[in-house]
Amino acid sequence: GIQVEQSPPDLILQEGANSTLRCNFSDSVNNLQWFHQNPWGQLINLFYIPSGTKQNGRLSATTVATERYSLLYISSSQTTDSGVYFCAGGDIPTFGRGTSLIVHP
Amino acid sequence: GAVVSQHPSWVICKSGTSVKIECRSLDFQATTMFWYRQFPKQSLMLMATSNEGSKATYEQGVEKDKFLINHASLTLSTLTVTSAHPEDSSFYICSARGKTTGSRNIQYFGAGTRLSVL
């Protein structure tokens, strides 16, 4: 099956900093999505982005399907951005191991 | 966005009892529902995929007699953990994928169920 690698595994930021999270796939995927899991476990869909670039407020994502990777950008981070960010892809979605983000005030 | 309701959010049960978890798509029809299990500080592990009206497809290593999945309608799937034991304690998450063009490819997630077996 598809292998999904996410980096970095852990990230600690000061409020206001910017960051880039990366997701690499071992094969071409469709249905590529980014999720945020809050400290209570709820998974929220951030982007459905099989290709191209999308932006939503301080977050944006870019997927280069031909090179099998996707990037999630977080700008001007806030403490509420803390949690785990997952990417997933495939007809039967496979998840990466996630990036654990902590934003300090 | 689409809403997936999962109940209960937390359940504590005695060893040997069975627990049923419900997953409902509230404002769309879900052709496919997925059940995941997540251990602390780990990723989501797919347990099974279910399509409305057909038997669930279980991932390798998941006991189908232990984790019964029923996808009775386009808006409801249930996971029953039968004869639960402490090692079944975990966070269970359902997700649904829609039928219509707008929601067909996007996965929407329930809030999860934290199961503790004593």
PDB file of C-alpha atoms in Angstrom:
ATOM      1  CA  GLY A   1       0.000   0.000   0.000  1.00  0.00           C
ATOM      2  CA  ILE A   2       0.848   3.653  -0.100  1.00  0.00           C
ATOM      3  CA  GLN A   3       3.410   4.929   2.393  1.00  0.00           C
ATOM      4  CA  VAL A   4       2.942   8.411   3.810  1.00  0.00           C
ATOM      5  CA  GLU A   5       5.804  10.259   5.467  1.00  0.00           C
ATOM      6  CA  GLN A   6       5.336  13.481   7.344  1.00  0.00           C
ATOM      7  CA  SER A   7       7.957  15.893   8.566  1.00  0.00           C
ATOM      8  CA  PRO A   8       8.887  17.196  10.984  1.00  0.00           C
ATOM      9  CA  PRO A   9       7.411  14.835  13.584  1.00  0.00           C
ATOM     10  CA  ASP A  10       7.452  17.537  16.237  1.00  0.00           C
ATOM     11  CA  LEU A  11       7.481  21.297  16.021  1.00  0.00           C
ATOM     12  CA  ILE A  12       7.590  23.954  18.722  1.00  0.00           C
ATOM     13  CA  LEU A  13       6.918  27.551  17.773  1.00  0.00           C
ATOM     14  CA  GLN A  14       6.607  30.909  19.397  1.00  0.00           C
ATOM     15  CA  GLU A  15       3.332  32.637  18.708  1.00  0.00           C
ATOM     16  CA  GLY A  16       3.566  34.651  15.510  1.00  0.00           C
ATOM     17  CA  ALA A  17       6.077  32.391  13.788  1.00  0.00           C
ATOM     18  CA  ASN A  18       5.563  30.760  10.411  1.00  0.00           C
ATOM     19  CA  SER A  19       6.045  27.077   9.616  1.00  0.00           C
ATOM     20  CA  THR A  20       5.935  24.553   6.794  1.00  0.00           C
ATOM     21  CA  LEU A  21       4.816  20.963   7.199  1.00  0.00           C
ATOM     22  CA  ARG A  22       5.578  18.391   4.551  1.00  0.00           C
ATOM     23  CA  CYS A  23       3.904  15.192   3.403  1.00  0.00           C
ATOM     24  CA  ASN A  24       5.554  12.742   0.991  1.00  0.00           C
ATOM     25  CA  PHE A  25       3.767   9.856  -0.692  1.00  0.00           C
ATOM     26  CA  SER A  26       5.361   6.697  -2.046  1.00  0.00           C
ATOM     27  CA  ASP A  27       3.000   6.674  -5.024  1.00  0.00           C
ATOM     28  CA  SER A  28       0.499   8.905  -6.755  1.00  0.00           C
ATOM     29  CA  VAL A  29      -2.540   9.576  -4.640  1.00  0.00           C
ATOM     30  CA  ASN A  30      -5.889  11.150  -5.101  1.00  0.00           C
ATOM     31  CA  ASN A  31      -8.126  12.472  -2.387  1.00  0.00           C
ATOM     32  CA  LEU A  32      -5.221  14.159  -0.626  1.00  0.00           C
ATOM     33  CA  GLN A  33      -6.358  15.939   2.503  1.00  0.00           C
ATOM     34  CA  TRP A  34      -4.819  17.781   5.433  1.00  0.00           C
ATOM     35  CA  PHE A  35      -6.378  17.505   8.875  1.00  0.00           C
ATOM     36  CA  HIS A  36      -5.894  19.101  12.259  1.00  0.00           C
ATOM     37  CA  GLN A  37      -6.532  17.022  15.356  1.00  0.00           C
ATOM     38  CA  ASN A  38      -7.184  19.188  18.370  1.00  0.00           C
ATOM     39  CA  PRO A  39      -6.175  18.209  21.910  1.00  0.00           C
ATOM     40  CA  TRP A  40      -9.600  16.621  22.438  1.00  0.00           C
ATOM     41  CA  GLY A  41      -9.146  14.300  19.469  1.00  0.00           C
ATOM     42  CA  GLN A  42     -11.501  15.936  16.998  1.00  0.00           C
ATOM     43  CA  LEU A  43     -10.246  15.777  13.432  1.00  0.00           C
ATOM     44  CA  ILE A  44     -11.025  18.786  11.299  1.00  0.00           C
ATOM     45  CA  ASN A  45     -10.583  18.802   7.553  1.00  0.00           C
ATOM     46  CA  LEU A  46      -8.321  21.686   6.570  1.00  0.00           C
ATOM     47  CA  PHE A  47      -7.864  21.162   2.855  1.00  0.00           C
ATOM     48  CA  TYR A  48      -8.904  18.772   0.150  1.00  0.00           C
ATOM     49  CA  ILE A  49      -6.032  19.343  -2.241  1.00  0.00           C
ATOM     50  CA  PRO A  50      -5.167  16.642  -4.799  1.00  0.00           C
ATOM     51  CA  SER A  51      -3.171  19.250  -6.721  1.00  0.00           C
ATOM     52  CA  GLY A  52      -2.466  22.962  -6.854  1.00  0.00           C
ATOM     53  CA  THR A  53      -2.621  25.560  -4.104  1.00  0.00           C
ATOM     54  CA  LYS A  54      -5.379  26.622  -1.765  1.00  0.00           C
ATOM     55  CA  GLN A  55      -5.538  29.201   0.969  1.00  0.00           C
ATOM     56  CA  ASN A  56      -7.810  29.605   3.945  1.00  0.00           C
ATOM     57  CA  GLY A  57      -6.923  32.483   6.218  1.00  0.00           C
ATOM     58  CA  ARG A  58      -3.515  31.915   7.777  1.00  0.00           C
ATOM     59  CA  LEU A  59      -3.280  28.429   6.335  1.00  0.00           C
ATOM     60  CA  SER A  60      -2.398  27.434   2.827  1.00  0.00           C
ATOM     61  CA  ALA A  61      -1.500  24.180   1.136  1.00  0.00           C
ATOM     62  CA  THR A  62       0.267  23.184  -2.039  1.00  0.00           C
ATOM     63  CA  THR A  63       0.319  19.763  -3.641  1.00  0.00           C
ATOM     64  CA  VAL A  64       2.720  18.846  -6.419  1.00  0.00           C
ATOM     65  CA  ALA A  65       1.102  15.637  -7.574  1.00  0.00           C
ATOM     66  CA  THR A  66       3.784  14.790 -10.136  1.00  0.00           C
ATOM     67  CA  GLU A  67       6.418  14.817  -7.387  1.00  0.00           C
ATOM     68  CA  ARG A  68       4.166  13.149  -4.818  1.00  0.00           C
ATOM     69  CA  TYR A  69       4.355  15.696  -2.036  1.00  0.00           C
ATOM     70  CA  SER A  70       2.233  18.270  -0.338  1.00  0.00           C
ATOM     71  CA  LEU A  71       3.065  21.211   1.915  1.00  0.00           C
ATOM     72  CA  LEU A  72       1.002  22.910   4.585  1.00  0.00           C
ATOM     73  CA  TYR A  73       1.936  26.467   5.497  1.00  0.00           C
ATOM     74  CA  ILE A  74       0.942  28.062   8.765  1.00  0.00           C
ATOM     75  CA  SER A  75       1.564  31.772   9.025  1.00  0.00           C
ATOM     76  CA  SER A  76       1.457  33.957  12.135  1.00  0.00           C
ATOM     77  CA  SER A  77       0.861  30.912  14.300  1.00  0.00           C
ATOM     78  CA  GLN A  78      -1.438  31.130  17.307  1.00  0.00           C
ATOM     79  CA  THR A  79      -1.713  28.972  20.412  1.00  0.00           C
ATOM     80  CA  THR A  80      -4.969  27.572  19.057  1.00  0.00           C
ATOM     81  CA  ASP A  81      -3.006  26.076  16.163  1.00  0.00           C
ATOM     82  CA  SER A  82      -1.497  23.554  18.580  1.00  0.00           C
ATOM     83  CA  GLY A  83      -2.360  19.938  17.939  1.00  0.00           C
ATOM     84  CA  VAL A  84      -1.435  17.249  15.466  1.00  0.00           C
ATOM     85  CA  TYR A  85      -1.533  17.791  11.720  1.00  0.00           C
ATOM     86  CA  PHE A  86      -2.137  14.764   9.509  1.00  0.00           C
ATOM     87  CA  CYS A  87      -2.102  14.299   5.783  1.00  0.00           C
ATOM     88  CA  ALA A  88      -3.899  11.404   4.146  1.00  0.00           C
ATOM     89  CA  GLY A  89      -4.471  10.183   0.640  1.00  0.00           C
ATOM     90  CA  GLY A  90      -5.742   7.357  -1.510  1.00  0.00           C
ATOM     91  CA  ASP A  91      -9.092   5.831  -2.325  1.00  0.00           C
ATOM     92  CA  ILE A  92      -8.909   4.104   1.049  1.00  0.00           C
ATOM     93  CA  PRO A  93      -7.207   6.925   2.869  1.00  0.00           C
ATOM     94  CA  THR A  94      -3.840   6.223   4.440  1.00  0.00           C
ATOM     95  CA  PHE A  95      -2.615   8.577   7.116  1.00  0.00           C
ATOM     96  CA  GLY A  96       0.867   9.776   7.884  1.00  0.00           C
ATOM     97  CA  ARG A  97       2.191   9.700  11.447  1.00  0.00           C
ATOM     98  CA  GLY A  98       1.437  13.359  11.888  1.00  0.00           C
ATOM     99  CA  THR A  99       3.294  16.489  12.940  1.00  0.00           C
ATOM    100  CA  SER A 100       2.766  17.474  16.556  1.00  0.00           C
ATOM    101  CA  LEU A 101       2.730  21.253  16.825  1.00  0.00           C
ATOM    102  CA  ILE A 102       2.981  23.250  20.027  1.00  0.00           C
ATOM    103  CA  VAL A 103       2.657  27.010  19.838  1.00  0.00           C
ATOM    104  CA  HIS A 104       3.792  28.905  22.924  1.00  0.00           C
ATOM    105  CA  PRO A 105       2.383  32.324  23.813  1.00  0.00           C
TER     106      PRO A 105
ATOM    107  CA  GLY B   1     -19.250  21.745   5.827  1.00  0.00           C
ATOM    108  CA  ALA B   2     -20.731  18.306   6.223  1.00  0.00           C
ATOM    109  CA  VAL B   3     -21.298  16.970   9.719  1.00  0.00           C
ATOM    110  CA  VAL B   4     -20.601  13.506  11.050  1.00  0.00           C
ATOM    111  CA  SER B   5     -22.024  12.721  14.454  1.00  0.00           C
ATOM    112  CA  GLN B   6     -20.408   9.990  16.552  1.00  0.00           C
ATOM    113  CA  HIS B   7     -21.827   8.678  19.823  1.00  0.00           C
ATOM    114  CA  PRO B   8     -20.982   8.096  22.546  1.00  0.00           C
ATOM    115  CA  SER B   9     -17.965  10.340  22.956  1.00  0.00           C
ATOM    116  CA  TRP B  10     -16.752   8.441  26.003  1.00  0.00           C
ATOM    117  CA  VAL B  11     -17.648   5.030  27.339  1.00  0.00           C
ATOM    118  CA  ILE B  12     -16.381   2.999  30.262  1.00  0.00           C
ATOM    119  CA  CYS B  13     -17.389  -0.631  30.434  1.00  0.00           C
ATOM    120  CA  LYS B  14     -16.564  -3.806  32.270  1.00  0.00           C
ATOM    121  CA  SER B  15     -14.476  -6.506  30.669  1.00  0.00           C
ATOM    122  CA  GLY B  16     -16.644  -8.980  28.771  1.00  0.00           C
ATOM    123  CA  THR B  17     -19.404  -6.572  27.845  1.00  0.00           C
ATOM    124  CA  SER B  18     -20.170  -5.273  24.359  1.00  0.00           C
ATOM    125  CA  VAL B  19     -20.148  -1.645  23.311  1.00  0.00           C
ATOM    126  CA  LYS B  20     -21.846  -0.100  20.298  1.00  0.00           C
ATOM    127  CA  ILE B  21     -20.606   3.098  18.682  1.00  0.00           C
ATOM    128  CA  GLU B  22     -22.787   4.981  16.210  1.00  0.00           C
ATOM    129  CA  CYS B  23     -21.655   7.128  13.331  1.00  0.00           C
ATOM    130  CA  ARG B  24     -24.177   9.260  11.449  1.00  0.00           C
ATOM    131  CA  SER B  25     -23.793  11.600   8.516  1.00  0.00           C
ATOM    132  CA  LEU B  26     -26.239  14.372   9.326  1.00  0.00           C
ATOM    133  CA  ASP B  27     -26.530  16.380   6.137  1.00  0.00           C
ATOM    134  CA  PHE B  28     -25.242  14.144   3.371  1.00  0.00           C
ATOM    135  CA  GLN B  29     -25.461  10.575   2.202  1.00  0.00           C
ATOM    136  CA  ALA B  30     -22.347   8.575   2.929  1.00  0.00           C
ATOM    137  CA  THR B  31     -21.610   5.892   0.392  1.00  0.00           C
ATOM    138  CA  THR B  32     -18.532   4.826   2.301  1.00  0.00           C
ATOM    139  CA  MET B  33     -17.717   4.937   5.971  1.00  0.00           C
ATOM    140  CA  PHE B  34     -14.377   4.203   7.559  1.00  0.00           C
ATOM    141  CA  TRP B  35     -13.548   3.122  11.082  1.00  0.00           C
ATOM    142  CA  TYR B  36     -10.178   3.980  12.562  1.00  0.00           C
ATOM    143  CA  ARG B  37      -8.438   3.238  15.804  1.00  0.00           C
ATOM    144  CA  GLN B  38      -5.895   5.553  17.334  1.00  0.00           C
ATOM    145  CA  PHE B  39      -3.491   4.806  20.164  1.00  0.00           C
ATOM    146  CA  PRO B  40      -2.005   7.673  22.203  1.00  0.00           C
ATOM    147  CA  LYS B  41       0.391   9.812  20.220  1.00  0.00           C
ATOM    148  CA  GLN B  42       0.060   7.609  17.161  1.00  0.00           C
ATOM    149  CA  SER B  43      -1.530   7.875  13.775  1.00  0.00           C
ATOM    150  CA  LEU B  44      -4.934   6.635  12.715  1.00  0.00           C
ATOM    151  CA  MET B  45      -5.029   2.971  11.814  1.00  0.00           C
ATOM    152  CA  LEU B  46      -7.768   1.919   9.441  1.00  0.00           C
ATOM    153  CA  MET B  47      -9.806  -0.943  10.842  1.00  0.00           C
ATOM    154  CA  ALA B  48     -12.441  -1.411   8.174  1.00  0.00           C
ATOM    155  CA  THR B  49     -14.269   0.170   5.282  1.00  0.00           C
ATOM    156  CA  SER B  50     -17.989  -0.209   4.900  1.00  0.00           C
ATOM    157  CA  ASN B  51     -20.301   0.525   2.021  1.00  0.00           C
ATOM    158  CA  GLU B  52     -24.022   0.875   2.476  1.00  0.00           C
ATOM    159  CA  GLY B  53     -25.817  -2.415   2.175  1.00  0.00           C
ATOM    160  CA  SER B  54     -22.753  -4.603   1.893  1.00  0.00           C
ATOM    161  CA  LYS B  55     -20.382  -6.332   4.262  1.00  0.00           C
ATOM    162  CA  ALA B  56     -17.492  -4.376   5.665  1.00  0.00           C
ATOM    163  CA  THR B  57     -13.980  -4.925   4.386  1.00  0.00           C
ATOM    164  CA  TYR B  58     -11.591  -5.422   7.277  1.00  0.00           C
ATOM    165  CA  GLU B  59      -7.918  -4.590   7.288  1.00  0.00           C
ATOM    166  CA  GLN B  60      -5.412  -7.337   7.910  1.00  0.00           C
ATOM    167  CA  GLY B  61      -5.133  -8.182  11.565  1.00  0.00           C
ATOM    168  CA  VAL B  62      -8.529  -6.795  12.561  1.00  0.00           C
ATOM    169  CA  GLU B  63     -10.846  -9.461  13.962  1.00  0.00           C
ATOM    170  CA  LYS B  64     -14.193  -9.196  12.201  1.00  0.00           C
ATOM    171  CA  ASP B  65     -15.928 -11.202  14.916  1.00  0.00           C
ATOM    172  CA  LYS B  66     -14.550  -8.842  17.525  1.00  0.00           C
ATOM    173  CA  PHE B  67     -15.357  -5.603  15.765  1.00  0.00           C
ATOM    174  CA  LEU B  68     -18.768  -5.904  14.128  1.00  0.00           C
ATOM    175  CA  ILE B  69     -19.572  -3.216  11.593  1.00  0.00           C
ATOM    176  CA  ASN B  70     -22.999  -2.577  10.176  1.00  0.00           C
ATOM    177  CA  HIS B  71     -23.700   0.041   7.522  1.00  0.00           C
ATOM    178  CA  ALA B  72     -27.460  -0.215   7.437  1.00  0.00           C
ATOM    179  CA  SER B  73     -28.240   2.993   5.590  1.00  0.00           C
ATOM    180  CA  LEU B  74     -26.599   5.841   3.742  1.00  0.00           C
ATOM    181  CA  THR B  75     -26.469   7.841   6.946  1.00  0.00           C
ATOM    182  CA  LEU B  76     -25.653   5.311   9.658  1.00  0.00           C
ATOM    183  CA  SER B  77     -22.824   2.921  10.434  1.00  0.00           C
ATOM    184  CA  THR B  78     -22.224   1.184  13.735  1.00  0.00           C
ATOM    185  CA  LEU B  79     -19.183  -0.450  15.275  1.00  0.00           C
ATOM    186  CA  THR B  80     -19.783  -2.984  18.018  1.00  0.00           C
ATOM    187  CA  VAL B  81     -16.858  -4.074  20.133  1.00  0.00           C
ATOM    188  CA  THR B  82     -17.910  -7.506  21.346  1.00  0.00           C
ATOM    189  CA  SER B  83     -16.722  -9.002  24.615  1.00  0.00           C
ATOM    190  CA  ALA B  84     -14.467  -6.035  25.217  1.00  0.00           C
ATOM    191  CA  HIS B  85     -11.187  -6.475  27.070  1.00  0.00           C
ATOM    192  CA  PRO B  86      -8.740  -3.913  28.456  1.00  0.00           C
ATOM    193  CA  GLU B  87      -6.554  -4.192  25.346  1.00  0.00           C
ATOM    194  CA  ASP B  88      -9.515  -2.893  23.312  1.00  0.00           C
ATOM    195  CA  SER B  89      -9.296   0.401  25.159  1.00  0.00           C
ATOM    196  CA  SER B  90      -8.551   3.049  22.584  1.00  0.00           C
ATOM    197  CA  PHE B  91      -9.847   6.049  20.677  1.00  0.00           C
ATOM    198  CA  TYR B  92     -12.166   5.002  17.845  1.00  0.00           C
ATOM    199  CA  ILE B  93     -12.947   7.425  15.040  1.00  0.00           C
ATOM    200  CA  CYS B  94     -15.391   7.105  12.190  1.00  0.00           C
ATOM    201  CA  SER B  95     -15.387   9.034   8.967  1.00  0.00           C
ATOM    202  CA  ALA B  96     -17.729   9.272   6.032  1.00  0.00           C
ATOM    203  CA  ARG B  97     -17.353  10.025   2.382  1.00  0.00           C
ATOM    204  CA  GLY B  98     -20.264  11.405   0.451  1.00  0.00           C
ATOM    205  CA  LYS B  99     -22.323  10.436  -2.525  1.00  0.00           C
ATOM    206  CA  THR B 100     -22.798  13.767  -4.235  1.00  0.00           C
ATOM    207  CA  THR B 101     -20.200  15.422  -6.412  1.00  0.00           C
ATOM    208  CA  GLY B 102     -19.378  18.074  -3.873  1.00  0.00           C
ATOM    209  CA  SER B 103     -18.703  15.690  -1.032  1.00  0.00           C
ATOM    210  CA  ARG B 104     -17.649  12.592  -2.885  1.00  0.00           C
ATOM    211  CA  ASN B 105     -13.932  12.774  -2.285  1.00  0.00           C
ATOM    212  CA  ILE B 106     -13.726  14.551   1.032  1.00  0.00           C
ATOM    213  CA  GLN B 107     -13.600  12.644   4.281  1.00  0.00           C
ATOM    214  CA  TYR B 108     -15.534  14.045   7.190  1.00  0.00           C
ATOM    215  CA  PHE B 109     -14.802  12.815  10.674  1.00  0.00           C
ATOM    216  CA  GLY B 110     -16.778  12.171  13.802  1.00  0.00           C
ATOM    217  CA  ALA B 111     -15.523  13.500  17.118  1.00  0.00           C
ATOM    218  CA  GLY B 112     -14.310  10.073  18.189  1.00  0.00           C
ATOM    219  CA  THR B 113     -15.191   7.683  20.990  1.00  0.00           C
ATOM    220  CA  ARG B 114     -12.820   7.055  23.851  1.00  0.00           C
ATOM    221  CA  LEU B 115     -13.349   3.499  25.092  1.00  0.00           C
ATOM    222  CA  SER B 116     -12.010   2.401  28.455  1.00  0.00           C
ATOM    223  CA  VAL B 117     -12.464  -1.248  29.390  1.00  0.00           C
ATOM    224  CA  LEU B 118     -11.963  -2.042  33.057  1.00  0.00           C
TER     225      LEU B 118
END
